[in-house]
Short mmCIF file of C-alpha atoms in Angstrom, two decimals:
data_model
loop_
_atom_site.label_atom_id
_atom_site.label_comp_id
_atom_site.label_asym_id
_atom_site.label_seq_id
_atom_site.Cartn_x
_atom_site.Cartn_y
_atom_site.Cartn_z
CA UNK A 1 0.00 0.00 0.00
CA UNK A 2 3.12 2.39 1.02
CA UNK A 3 4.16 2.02 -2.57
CA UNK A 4 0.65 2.09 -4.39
CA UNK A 5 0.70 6.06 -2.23
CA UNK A 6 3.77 6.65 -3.35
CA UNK A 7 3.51 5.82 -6.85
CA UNK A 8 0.62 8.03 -7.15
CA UNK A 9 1.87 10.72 -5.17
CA UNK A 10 4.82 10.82 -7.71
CA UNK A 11 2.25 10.31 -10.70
CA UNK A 12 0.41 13.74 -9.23
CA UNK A 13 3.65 15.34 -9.29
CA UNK A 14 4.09 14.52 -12.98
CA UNK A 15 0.97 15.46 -14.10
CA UNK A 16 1.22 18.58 -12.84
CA UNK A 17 4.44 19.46 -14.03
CA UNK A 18 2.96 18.59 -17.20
CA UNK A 19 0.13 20.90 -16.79
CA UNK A 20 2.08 23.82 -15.94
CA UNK A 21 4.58 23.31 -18.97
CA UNK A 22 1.86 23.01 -21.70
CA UNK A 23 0.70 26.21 -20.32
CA UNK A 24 4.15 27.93 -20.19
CA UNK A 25 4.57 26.43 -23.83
CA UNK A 26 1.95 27.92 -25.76
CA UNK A 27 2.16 31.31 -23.51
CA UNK A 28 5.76 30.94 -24.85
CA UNK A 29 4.33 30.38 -28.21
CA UNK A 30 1.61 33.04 -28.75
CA UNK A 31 4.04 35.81 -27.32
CA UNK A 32 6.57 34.73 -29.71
CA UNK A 33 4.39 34.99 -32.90
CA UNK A 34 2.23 38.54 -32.08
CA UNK A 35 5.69 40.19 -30.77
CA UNK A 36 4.91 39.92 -26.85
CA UNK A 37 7.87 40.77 -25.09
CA UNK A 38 9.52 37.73 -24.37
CA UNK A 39 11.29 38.93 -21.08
CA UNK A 40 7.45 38.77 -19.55
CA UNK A 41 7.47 35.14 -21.07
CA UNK A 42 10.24 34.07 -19.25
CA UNK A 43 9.84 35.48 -16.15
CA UNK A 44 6.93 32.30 -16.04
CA UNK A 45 8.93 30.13 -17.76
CA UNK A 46 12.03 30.59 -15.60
CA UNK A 47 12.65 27.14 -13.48
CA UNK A 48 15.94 28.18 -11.90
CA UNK A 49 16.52 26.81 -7.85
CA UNK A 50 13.15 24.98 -7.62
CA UNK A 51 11.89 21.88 -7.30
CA UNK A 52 9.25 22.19 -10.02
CA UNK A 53 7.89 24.54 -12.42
CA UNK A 54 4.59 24.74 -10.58
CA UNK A 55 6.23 25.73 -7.30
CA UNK A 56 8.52 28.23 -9.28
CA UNK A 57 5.53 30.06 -10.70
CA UNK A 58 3.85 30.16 -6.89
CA UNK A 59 7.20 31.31 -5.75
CA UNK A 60 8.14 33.89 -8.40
CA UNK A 61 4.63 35.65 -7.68
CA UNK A 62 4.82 35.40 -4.24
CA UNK A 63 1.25 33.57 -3.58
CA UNK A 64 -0.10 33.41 -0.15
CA UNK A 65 -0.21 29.49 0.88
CA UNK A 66 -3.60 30.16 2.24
CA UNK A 67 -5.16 31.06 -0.46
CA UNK A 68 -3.96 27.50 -2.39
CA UNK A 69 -7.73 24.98 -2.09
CA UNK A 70 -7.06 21.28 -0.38
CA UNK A 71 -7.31 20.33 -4.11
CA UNK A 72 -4.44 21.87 -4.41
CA UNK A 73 -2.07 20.03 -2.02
CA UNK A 74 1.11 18.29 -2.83
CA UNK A 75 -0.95 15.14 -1.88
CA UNK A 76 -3.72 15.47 -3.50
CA UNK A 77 -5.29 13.04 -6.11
CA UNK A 78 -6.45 15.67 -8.44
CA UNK A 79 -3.85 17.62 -10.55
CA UNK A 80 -4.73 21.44 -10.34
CA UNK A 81 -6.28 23.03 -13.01
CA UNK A 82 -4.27 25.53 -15.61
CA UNK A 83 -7.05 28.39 -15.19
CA UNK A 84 -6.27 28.11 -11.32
CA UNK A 85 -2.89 29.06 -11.66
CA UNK A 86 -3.34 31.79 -14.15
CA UNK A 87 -6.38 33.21 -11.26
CA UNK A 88 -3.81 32.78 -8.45
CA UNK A 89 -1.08 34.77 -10.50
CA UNK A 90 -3.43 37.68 -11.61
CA UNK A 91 -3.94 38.24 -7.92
CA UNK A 92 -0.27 38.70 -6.88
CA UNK A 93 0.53 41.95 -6.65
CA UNK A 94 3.86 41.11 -8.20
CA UNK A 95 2.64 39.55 -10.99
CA UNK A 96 2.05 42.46 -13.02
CA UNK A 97 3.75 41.18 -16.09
CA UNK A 98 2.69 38.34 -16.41
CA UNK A 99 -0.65 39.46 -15.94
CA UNK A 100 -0.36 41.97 -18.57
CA UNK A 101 0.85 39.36 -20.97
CA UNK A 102 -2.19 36.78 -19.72
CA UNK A 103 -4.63 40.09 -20.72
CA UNK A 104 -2.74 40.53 -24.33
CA UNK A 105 -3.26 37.05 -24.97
CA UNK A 106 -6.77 37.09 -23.59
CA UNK A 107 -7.33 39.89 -26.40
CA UNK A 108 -5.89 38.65 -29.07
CA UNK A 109 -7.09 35.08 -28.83
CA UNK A 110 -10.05 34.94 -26.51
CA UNK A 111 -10.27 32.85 -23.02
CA UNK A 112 -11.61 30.00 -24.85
CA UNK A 113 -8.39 28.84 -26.35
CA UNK A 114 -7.56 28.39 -22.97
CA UNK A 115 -10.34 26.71 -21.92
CA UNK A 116 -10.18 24.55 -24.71
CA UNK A 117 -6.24 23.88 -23.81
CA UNK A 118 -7.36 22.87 -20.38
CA UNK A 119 -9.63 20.19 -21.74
CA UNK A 120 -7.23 18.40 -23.84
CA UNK A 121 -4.92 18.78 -21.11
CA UNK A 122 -6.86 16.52 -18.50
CA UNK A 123 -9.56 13.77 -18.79
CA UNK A 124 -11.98 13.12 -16.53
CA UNK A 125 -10.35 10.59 -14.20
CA UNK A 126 -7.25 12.89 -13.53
CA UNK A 127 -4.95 11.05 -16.03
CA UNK A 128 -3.48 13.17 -19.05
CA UNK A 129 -5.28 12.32 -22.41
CA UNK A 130 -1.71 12.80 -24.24
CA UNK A 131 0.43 9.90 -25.27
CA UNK A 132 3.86 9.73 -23.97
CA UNK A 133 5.34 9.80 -27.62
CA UNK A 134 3.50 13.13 -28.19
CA UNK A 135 4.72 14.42 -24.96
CA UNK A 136 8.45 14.05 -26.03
CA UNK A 137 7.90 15.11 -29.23
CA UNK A 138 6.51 17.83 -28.46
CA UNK A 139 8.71 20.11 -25.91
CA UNK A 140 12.17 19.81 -24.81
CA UNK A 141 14.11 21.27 -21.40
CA UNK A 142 17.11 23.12 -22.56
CA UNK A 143 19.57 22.94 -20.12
CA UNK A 144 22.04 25.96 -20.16
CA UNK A 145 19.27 28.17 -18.45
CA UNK A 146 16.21 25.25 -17.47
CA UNK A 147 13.76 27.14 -19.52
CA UNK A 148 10.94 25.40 -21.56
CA UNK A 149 12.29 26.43 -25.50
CA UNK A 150 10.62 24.89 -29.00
CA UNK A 151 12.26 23.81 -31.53
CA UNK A 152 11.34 24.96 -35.18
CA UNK A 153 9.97 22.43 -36.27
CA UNK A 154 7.97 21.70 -33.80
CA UNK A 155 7.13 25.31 -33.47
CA UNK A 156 5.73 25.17 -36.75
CA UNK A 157 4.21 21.67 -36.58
CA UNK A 158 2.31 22.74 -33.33
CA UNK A 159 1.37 26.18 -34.47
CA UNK A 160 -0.12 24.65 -37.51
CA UNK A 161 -2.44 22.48 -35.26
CA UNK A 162 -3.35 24.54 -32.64
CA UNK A 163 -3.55 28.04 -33.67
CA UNK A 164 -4.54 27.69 -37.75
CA UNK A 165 -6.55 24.72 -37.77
CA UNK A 166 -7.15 25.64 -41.92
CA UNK A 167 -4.56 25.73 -43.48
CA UNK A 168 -4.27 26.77 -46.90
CA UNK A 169 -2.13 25.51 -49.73
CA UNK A 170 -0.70 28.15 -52.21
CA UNK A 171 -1.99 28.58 -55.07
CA UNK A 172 -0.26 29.04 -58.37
CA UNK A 173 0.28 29.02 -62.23
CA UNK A 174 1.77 27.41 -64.72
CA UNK A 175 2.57 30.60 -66.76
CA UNK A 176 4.86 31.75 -63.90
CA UNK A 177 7.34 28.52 -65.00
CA UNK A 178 7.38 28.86 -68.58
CA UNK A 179 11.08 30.85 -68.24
CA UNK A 180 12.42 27.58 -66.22
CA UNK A 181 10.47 24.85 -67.81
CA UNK A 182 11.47 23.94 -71.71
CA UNK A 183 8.47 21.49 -71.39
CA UNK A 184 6.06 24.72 -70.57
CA UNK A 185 8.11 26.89 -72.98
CA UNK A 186 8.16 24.08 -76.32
CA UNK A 187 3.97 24.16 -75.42
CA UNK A 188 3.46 27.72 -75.42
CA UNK A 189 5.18 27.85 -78.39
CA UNK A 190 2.31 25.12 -79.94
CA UNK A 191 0.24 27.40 -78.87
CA UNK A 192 -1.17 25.49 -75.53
CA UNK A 193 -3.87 27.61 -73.37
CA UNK A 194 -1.91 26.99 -69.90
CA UNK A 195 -4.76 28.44 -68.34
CA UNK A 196 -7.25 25.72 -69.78
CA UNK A 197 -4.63 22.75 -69.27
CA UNK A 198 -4.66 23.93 -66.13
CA UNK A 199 -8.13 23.34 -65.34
CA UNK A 200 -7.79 19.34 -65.83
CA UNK A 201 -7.21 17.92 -62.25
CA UNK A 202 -3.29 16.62 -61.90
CA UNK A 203 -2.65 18.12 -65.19
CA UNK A 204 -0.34 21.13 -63.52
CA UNK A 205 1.50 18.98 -61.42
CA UNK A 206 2.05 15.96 -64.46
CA UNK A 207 2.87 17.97 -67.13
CA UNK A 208 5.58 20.33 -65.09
CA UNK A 209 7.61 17.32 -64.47
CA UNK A 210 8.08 16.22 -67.56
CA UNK A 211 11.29 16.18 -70.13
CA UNK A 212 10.24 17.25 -73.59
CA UNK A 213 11.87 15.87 -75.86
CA UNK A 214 11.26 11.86 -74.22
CA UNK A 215 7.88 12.46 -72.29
CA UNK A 216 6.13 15.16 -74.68
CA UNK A 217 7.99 14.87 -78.18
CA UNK A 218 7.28 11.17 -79.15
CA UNK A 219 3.26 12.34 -78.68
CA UNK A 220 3.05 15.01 -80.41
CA UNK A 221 4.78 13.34 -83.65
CA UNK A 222 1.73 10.31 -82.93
CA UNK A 223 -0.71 13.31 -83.21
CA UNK A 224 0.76 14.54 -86.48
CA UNK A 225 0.96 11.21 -87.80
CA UNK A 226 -2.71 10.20 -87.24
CA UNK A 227 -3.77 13.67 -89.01
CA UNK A 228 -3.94 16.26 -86.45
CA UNK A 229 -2.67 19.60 -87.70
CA UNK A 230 -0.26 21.78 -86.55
CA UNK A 231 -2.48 24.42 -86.11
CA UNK A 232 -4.84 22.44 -83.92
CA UNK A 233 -1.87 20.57 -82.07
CA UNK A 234 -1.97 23.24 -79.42
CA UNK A 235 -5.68 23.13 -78.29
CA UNK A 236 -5.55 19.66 -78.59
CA UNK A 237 -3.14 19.09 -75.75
CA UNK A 238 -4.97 22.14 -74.34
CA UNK A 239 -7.82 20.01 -73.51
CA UNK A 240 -6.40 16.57 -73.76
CA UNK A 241 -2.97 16.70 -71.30
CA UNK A 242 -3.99 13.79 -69.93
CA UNK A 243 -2.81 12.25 -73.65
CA UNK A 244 0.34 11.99 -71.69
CA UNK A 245 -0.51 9.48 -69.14
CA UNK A 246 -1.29 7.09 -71.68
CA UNK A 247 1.01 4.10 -73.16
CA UNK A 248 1.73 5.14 -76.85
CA UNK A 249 1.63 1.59 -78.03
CA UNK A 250 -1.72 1.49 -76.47
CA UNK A 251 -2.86 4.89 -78.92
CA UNK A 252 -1.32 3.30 -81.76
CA UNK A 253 -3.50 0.04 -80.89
CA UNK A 254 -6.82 2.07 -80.64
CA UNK A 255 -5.70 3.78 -84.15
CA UNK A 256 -5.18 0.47 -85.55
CA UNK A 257 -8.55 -0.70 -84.57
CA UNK A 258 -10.34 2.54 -86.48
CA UNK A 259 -8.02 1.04 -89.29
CA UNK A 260 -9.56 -2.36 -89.30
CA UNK A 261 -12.90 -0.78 -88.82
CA UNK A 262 -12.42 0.96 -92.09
CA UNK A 263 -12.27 4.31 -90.85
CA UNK A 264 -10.74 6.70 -93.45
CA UNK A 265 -7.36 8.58 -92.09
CA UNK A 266 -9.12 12.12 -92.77
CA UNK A 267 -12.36 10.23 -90.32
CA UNK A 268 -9.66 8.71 -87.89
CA UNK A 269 -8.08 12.52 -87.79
CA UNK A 270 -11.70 14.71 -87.70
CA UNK A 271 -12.94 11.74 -84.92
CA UNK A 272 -9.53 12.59 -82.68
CA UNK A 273 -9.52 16.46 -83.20
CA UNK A 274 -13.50 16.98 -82.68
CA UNK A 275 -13.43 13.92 -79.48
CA UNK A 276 -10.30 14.84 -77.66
CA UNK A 277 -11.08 11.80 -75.12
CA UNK A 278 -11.81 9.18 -77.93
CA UNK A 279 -8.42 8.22 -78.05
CA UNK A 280 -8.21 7.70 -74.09
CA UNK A 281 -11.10 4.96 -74.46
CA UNK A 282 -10.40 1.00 -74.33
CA UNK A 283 -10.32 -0.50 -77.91
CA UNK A 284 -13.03 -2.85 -76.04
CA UNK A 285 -15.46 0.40 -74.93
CA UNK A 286 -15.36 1.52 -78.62
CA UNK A 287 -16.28 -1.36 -80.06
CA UNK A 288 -19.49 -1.49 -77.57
CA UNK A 289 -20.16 2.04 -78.74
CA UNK A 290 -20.00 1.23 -82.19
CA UNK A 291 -21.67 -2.22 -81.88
CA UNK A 292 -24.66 -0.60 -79.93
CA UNK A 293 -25.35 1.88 -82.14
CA UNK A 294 -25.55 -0.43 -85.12
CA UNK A 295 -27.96 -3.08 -83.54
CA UNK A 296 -30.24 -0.86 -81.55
CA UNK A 297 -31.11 1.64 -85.11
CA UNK A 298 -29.76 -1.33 -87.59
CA UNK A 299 -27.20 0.42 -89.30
CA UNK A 300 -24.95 -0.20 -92.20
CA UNK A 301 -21.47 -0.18 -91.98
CA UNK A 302 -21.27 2.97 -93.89
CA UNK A 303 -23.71 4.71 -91.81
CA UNK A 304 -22.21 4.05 -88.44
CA UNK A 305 -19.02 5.41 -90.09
CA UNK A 306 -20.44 8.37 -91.41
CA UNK A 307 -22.62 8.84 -88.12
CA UNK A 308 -19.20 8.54 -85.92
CA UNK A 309 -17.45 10.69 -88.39
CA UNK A 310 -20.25 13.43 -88.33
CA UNK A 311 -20.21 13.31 -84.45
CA UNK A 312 -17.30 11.79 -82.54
CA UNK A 313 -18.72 12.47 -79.36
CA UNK A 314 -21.77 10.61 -79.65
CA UNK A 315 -18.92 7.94 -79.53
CA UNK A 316 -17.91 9.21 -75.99
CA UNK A 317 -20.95 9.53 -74.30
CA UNK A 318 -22.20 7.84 -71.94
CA UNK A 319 -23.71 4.35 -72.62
CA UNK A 320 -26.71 4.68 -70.45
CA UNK A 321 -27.87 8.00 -71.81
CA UNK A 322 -27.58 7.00 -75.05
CA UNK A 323 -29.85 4.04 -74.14
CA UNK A 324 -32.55 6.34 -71.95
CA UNK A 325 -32.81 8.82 -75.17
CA UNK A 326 -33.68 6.77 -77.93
CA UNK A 327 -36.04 4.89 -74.80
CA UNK A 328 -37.79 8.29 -74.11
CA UNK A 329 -38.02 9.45 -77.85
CA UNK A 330 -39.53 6.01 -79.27
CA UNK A 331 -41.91 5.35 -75.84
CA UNK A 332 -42.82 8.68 -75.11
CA UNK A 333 -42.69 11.02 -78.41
CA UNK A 334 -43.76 8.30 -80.50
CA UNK A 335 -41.07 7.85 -83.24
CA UNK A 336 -40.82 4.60 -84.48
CA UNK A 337 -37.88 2.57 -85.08
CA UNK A 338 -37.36 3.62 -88.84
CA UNK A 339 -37.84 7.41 -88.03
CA UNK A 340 -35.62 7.28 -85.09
CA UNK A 341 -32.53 5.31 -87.86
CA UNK A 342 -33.45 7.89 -90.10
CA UNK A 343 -33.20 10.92 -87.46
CA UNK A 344 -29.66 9.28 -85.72
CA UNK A 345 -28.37 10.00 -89.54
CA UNK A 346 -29.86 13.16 -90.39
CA UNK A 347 -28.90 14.59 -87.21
CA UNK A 348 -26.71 12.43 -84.39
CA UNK A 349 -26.65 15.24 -81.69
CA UNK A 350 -30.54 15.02 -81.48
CA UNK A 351 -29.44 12.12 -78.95
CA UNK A 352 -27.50 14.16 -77.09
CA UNK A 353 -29.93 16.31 -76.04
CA UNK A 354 -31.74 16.11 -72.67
CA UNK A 355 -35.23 14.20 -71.95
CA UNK A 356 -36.27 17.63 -70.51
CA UNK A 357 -35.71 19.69 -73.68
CA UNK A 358 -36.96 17.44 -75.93
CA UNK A 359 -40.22 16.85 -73.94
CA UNK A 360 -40.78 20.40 -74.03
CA UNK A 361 -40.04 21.51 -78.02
CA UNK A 362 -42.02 18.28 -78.98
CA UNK A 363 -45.08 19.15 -76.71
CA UNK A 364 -45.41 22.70 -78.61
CA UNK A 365 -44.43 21.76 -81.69
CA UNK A 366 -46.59 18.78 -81.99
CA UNK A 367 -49.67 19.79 -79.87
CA UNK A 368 -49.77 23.49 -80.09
CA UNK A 369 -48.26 24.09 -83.77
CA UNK A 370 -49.97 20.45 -84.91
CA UNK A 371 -46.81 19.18 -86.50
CA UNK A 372 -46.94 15.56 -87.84
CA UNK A 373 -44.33 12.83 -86.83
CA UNK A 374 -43.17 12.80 -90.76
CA UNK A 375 -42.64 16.77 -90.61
CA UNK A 376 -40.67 16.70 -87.84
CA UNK A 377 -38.40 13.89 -89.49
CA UNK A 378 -37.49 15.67 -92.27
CA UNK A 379 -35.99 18.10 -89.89
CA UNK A 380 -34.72 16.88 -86.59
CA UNK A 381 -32.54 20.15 -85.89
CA UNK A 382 -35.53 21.55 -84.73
CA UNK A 383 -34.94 20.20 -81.24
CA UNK A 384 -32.11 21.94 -80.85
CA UNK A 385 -33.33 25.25 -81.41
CA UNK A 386 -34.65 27.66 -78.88
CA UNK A 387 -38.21 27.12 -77.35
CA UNK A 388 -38.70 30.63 -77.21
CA UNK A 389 -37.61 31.49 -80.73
CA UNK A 390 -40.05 28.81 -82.18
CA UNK A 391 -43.17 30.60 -80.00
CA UNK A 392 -41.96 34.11 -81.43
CA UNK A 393 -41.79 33.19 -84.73
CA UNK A 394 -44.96 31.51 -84.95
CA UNK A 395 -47.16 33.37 -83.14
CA UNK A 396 -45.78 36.30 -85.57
CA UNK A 397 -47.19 34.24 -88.16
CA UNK A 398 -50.42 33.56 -86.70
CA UNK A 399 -50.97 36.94 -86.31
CA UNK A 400 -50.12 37.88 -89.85
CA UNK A 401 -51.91 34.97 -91.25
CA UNK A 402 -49.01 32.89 -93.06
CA UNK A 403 -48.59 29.82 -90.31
CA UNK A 404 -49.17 27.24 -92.60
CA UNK A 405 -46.91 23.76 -92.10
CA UNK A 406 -48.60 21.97 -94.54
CA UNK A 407 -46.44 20.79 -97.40
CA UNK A 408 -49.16 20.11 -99.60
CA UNK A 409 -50.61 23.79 -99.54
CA UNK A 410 -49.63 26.78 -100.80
CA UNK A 411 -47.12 29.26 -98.76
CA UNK A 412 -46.19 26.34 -96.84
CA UNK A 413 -43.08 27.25 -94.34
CA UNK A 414 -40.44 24.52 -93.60
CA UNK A 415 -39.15 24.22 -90.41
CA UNK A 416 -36.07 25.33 -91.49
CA UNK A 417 -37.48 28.54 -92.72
CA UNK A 418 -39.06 29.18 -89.54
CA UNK A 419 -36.10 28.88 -87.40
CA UNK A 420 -33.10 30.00 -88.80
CA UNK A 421 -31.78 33.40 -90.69
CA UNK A 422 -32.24 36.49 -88.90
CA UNK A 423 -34.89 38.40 -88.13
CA UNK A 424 -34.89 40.93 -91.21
CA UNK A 425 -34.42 37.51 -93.68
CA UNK A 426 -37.62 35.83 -91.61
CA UNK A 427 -39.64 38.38 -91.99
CA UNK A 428 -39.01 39.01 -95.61
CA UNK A 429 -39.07 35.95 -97.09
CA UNK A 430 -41.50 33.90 -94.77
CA UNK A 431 -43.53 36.41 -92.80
CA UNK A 432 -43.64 38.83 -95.92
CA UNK A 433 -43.48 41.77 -93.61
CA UNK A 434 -41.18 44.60 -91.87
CA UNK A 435 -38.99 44.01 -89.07
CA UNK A 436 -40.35 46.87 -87.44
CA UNK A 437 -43.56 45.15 -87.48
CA UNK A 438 -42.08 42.22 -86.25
CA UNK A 439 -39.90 44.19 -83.33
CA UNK A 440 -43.55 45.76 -82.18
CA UNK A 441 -45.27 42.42 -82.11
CA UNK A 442 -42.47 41.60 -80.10
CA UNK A 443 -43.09 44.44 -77.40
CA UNK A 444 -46.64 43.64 -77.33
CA UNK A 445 -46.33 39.84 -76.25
#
């Protein structure tokens, strides 16, 4: 039992000292970094001729032993709390500078740093919640003058964590390396948008690092071979640095497969330049691409050529939309399979565009303007026009008497009449009236 006492008498004694130099740390700290003078910082963190720093600090500001709690005691279980001793020193009468320090500190960072210190400092059943690796890591004694000093890195490290907890990175750009980079420099040069390449996540950081004329050369040859221009070489790699993460036996294999697909080099070059990310895809994604869109609308070989051709992207996109398009226009517009083939040819992008749109254009132009399923055929761009530029127009016409969509009657007006050309052309060769007249029917709807 003698020895149970004893141990935790001595644990008490360590805990406290452990207290008061986490304190005397990040006092130390703080006055360091706002310019508090440090001779007030060491007149608490002096430790000279005592036998701790917690009976230095009662010593050095001359505290009445009355005034200490029983909680307080040497042999007590409970190790005294940090805002105790700060308390006890603001009411020594010779404590002046460290209490004007304590009230700097106070303004500058508010009481509840401390309070928040005090927590992480001791757990509820009197034990201290810090590891003993984090302890040594984290002060040191110095031993010429016994005063509690930091060293920079951990100044730093601990500064970091306790005083910014957000720390943030700095931010920079590429353009500012171009002098020191022949990489940047040879790009610039191509006529690379460093401000766009930039914009592609990791693409800063990859393409800084590396050497030109093994890393960045050997591509840009592959590009010129396969058809790419020099003129477009530059926004290519613009949007497309991530060209340089890839294997170039692994382009040359996806090239290759275009080949065997019968792909014409001036096709294989448009498909590259227009799709920047084709040439990133598996040779085994393509093919599902290609395969899908020849089963699903039964298309020659010719016509899937000349529909990837005519719209690389449409190779690119994603699977599943392309699927929930042609679902929505054949189930809910009504197109059947033949006019949806013959729509895909006339105009790919119509399956790029969203359920939403599409709903919307075919709802006014089918129940409001009574176009037929065969009208709209012949013209499929329609659906990528402007809603509001369809109402204008037509209810112009309406109100001058010329809306007639019927091919088989006279002053019949095409979609493509309706739609496109500007506003003087519409008006004089469809609506057969002025602009102004137009411009006022405008203000009045």
């Amino acid at each position: 039992m003698a020895f149970v006492s004893a141990a935790r008498v001595a644990l008490h004694n360590v805990l406290h000292l452990h207290g008061q130099v986490r304190l005397l740390r990040l006092t130390y700290r703080k006055a360091s970094l706002h310019g508090v003078c440090i001779s007030h910082v060491r007149c608490l963190a002096s430790t000279k001729n005592g036998p701790s720093i917690g009976n230095s600090l009662h010593n050095d500001t001359t505290c009445n032993t009355d005034k200490m709690t029983p909680d307080q005691s040497p042999t007590s279980m409970e190790p005294p709390g940090i805002r105790h001793v700060e308390e006890t020193e603001a009411d020594s009468t010779n404590s002046m500078p460290s209490a004007n320090v304590s009230q700097a500190l106070n303004r500058r960072f508010g009481m509840e740093n401390l309070d928040h210190l005090h927590l992480e400092q001791t757990s509820s059943d009197g034990t201290d919640s810090d590891s003993d690796d984090e302890i040594k890591s984290s002060w040191t004694f110095e031993e010429e003058n016994k005063s509690v000093e930091l060293s920079n890195a951990d100044l730093d490290r601990t500064n970091l964590r306790q005083i910014s907890q957000h720390v943030v990175e700095p931010q920079y750009h590429l353009a500012a390396y171009v002098s020191e980079s022949e990489t940047l420099s040879q790009l610039v040069r191509l006529g690379v948008d460093l401000t766009q390449l930039q914009r592609v996540k990791g693409a800063a950081d990859m393409i800084i690092k590396l050497d030109f004329e093994t890393q960045v050369k050997p591509y840009l040859l592959f590009l010129h071979d396969i058809g790419v221009t020099d003129s477009h070489l530059g926004n290519y790699i613009s949007k497309n640095p991530n060209i340089f993460n890839e294997d170039l036996e692994d382009l040359r294999v996806r090239i290759n497969y275009l080949e065997s697909k019968k792909f014409s080099k001036e096709s294989i070059a448009r498909i590259v330049s227009k799709a920047h990310v084709f040439i990133l895809m598996p040779v085994k994604m393509v093919d599902a691409k290609l395969g899908y869109l020849q089963q699903e609308y039964r298309l020659t070989g010719n016509e899937v050529r000349a529909v990837i051709t005519r719209l690389p992207k449409l190779a690119t996109w994603n699977l599943q939309k392309l699927k929930d398009n042609r679902f929505y226009i054949k189930e809910f517009l009504g197109f059947s399979d033949a006019e949806l083939k013959q729509m895909l040819v006339k105009y790919p992008k119509l399956f790029l565009t969203s359920k939403h749109d599409l709903g919307r254009k075919f709802d006014y132009l089918y129940n409001t303007m009574e176009m037929s399923h065969n009208t709209l055929v012949e013209w499929p761009q329609v659906f990528r026009c402007r809603l509001h530029i369809i109402k204008q127009r037509h209810q112009f016409l309406l109100s001058v008497d010329r809306a007639q969509y019927n091919p088989t009657k006279e002053n019949y007006v095409s979609l493509h009449a309706l739609v496109t050309g500007y506003d003087l052309a519409f008006c004089e060769n469809v609506a057969k009236a002025s602009v102004i007249q137009y411009n006022n029917f405008l203000k009045s709807i």
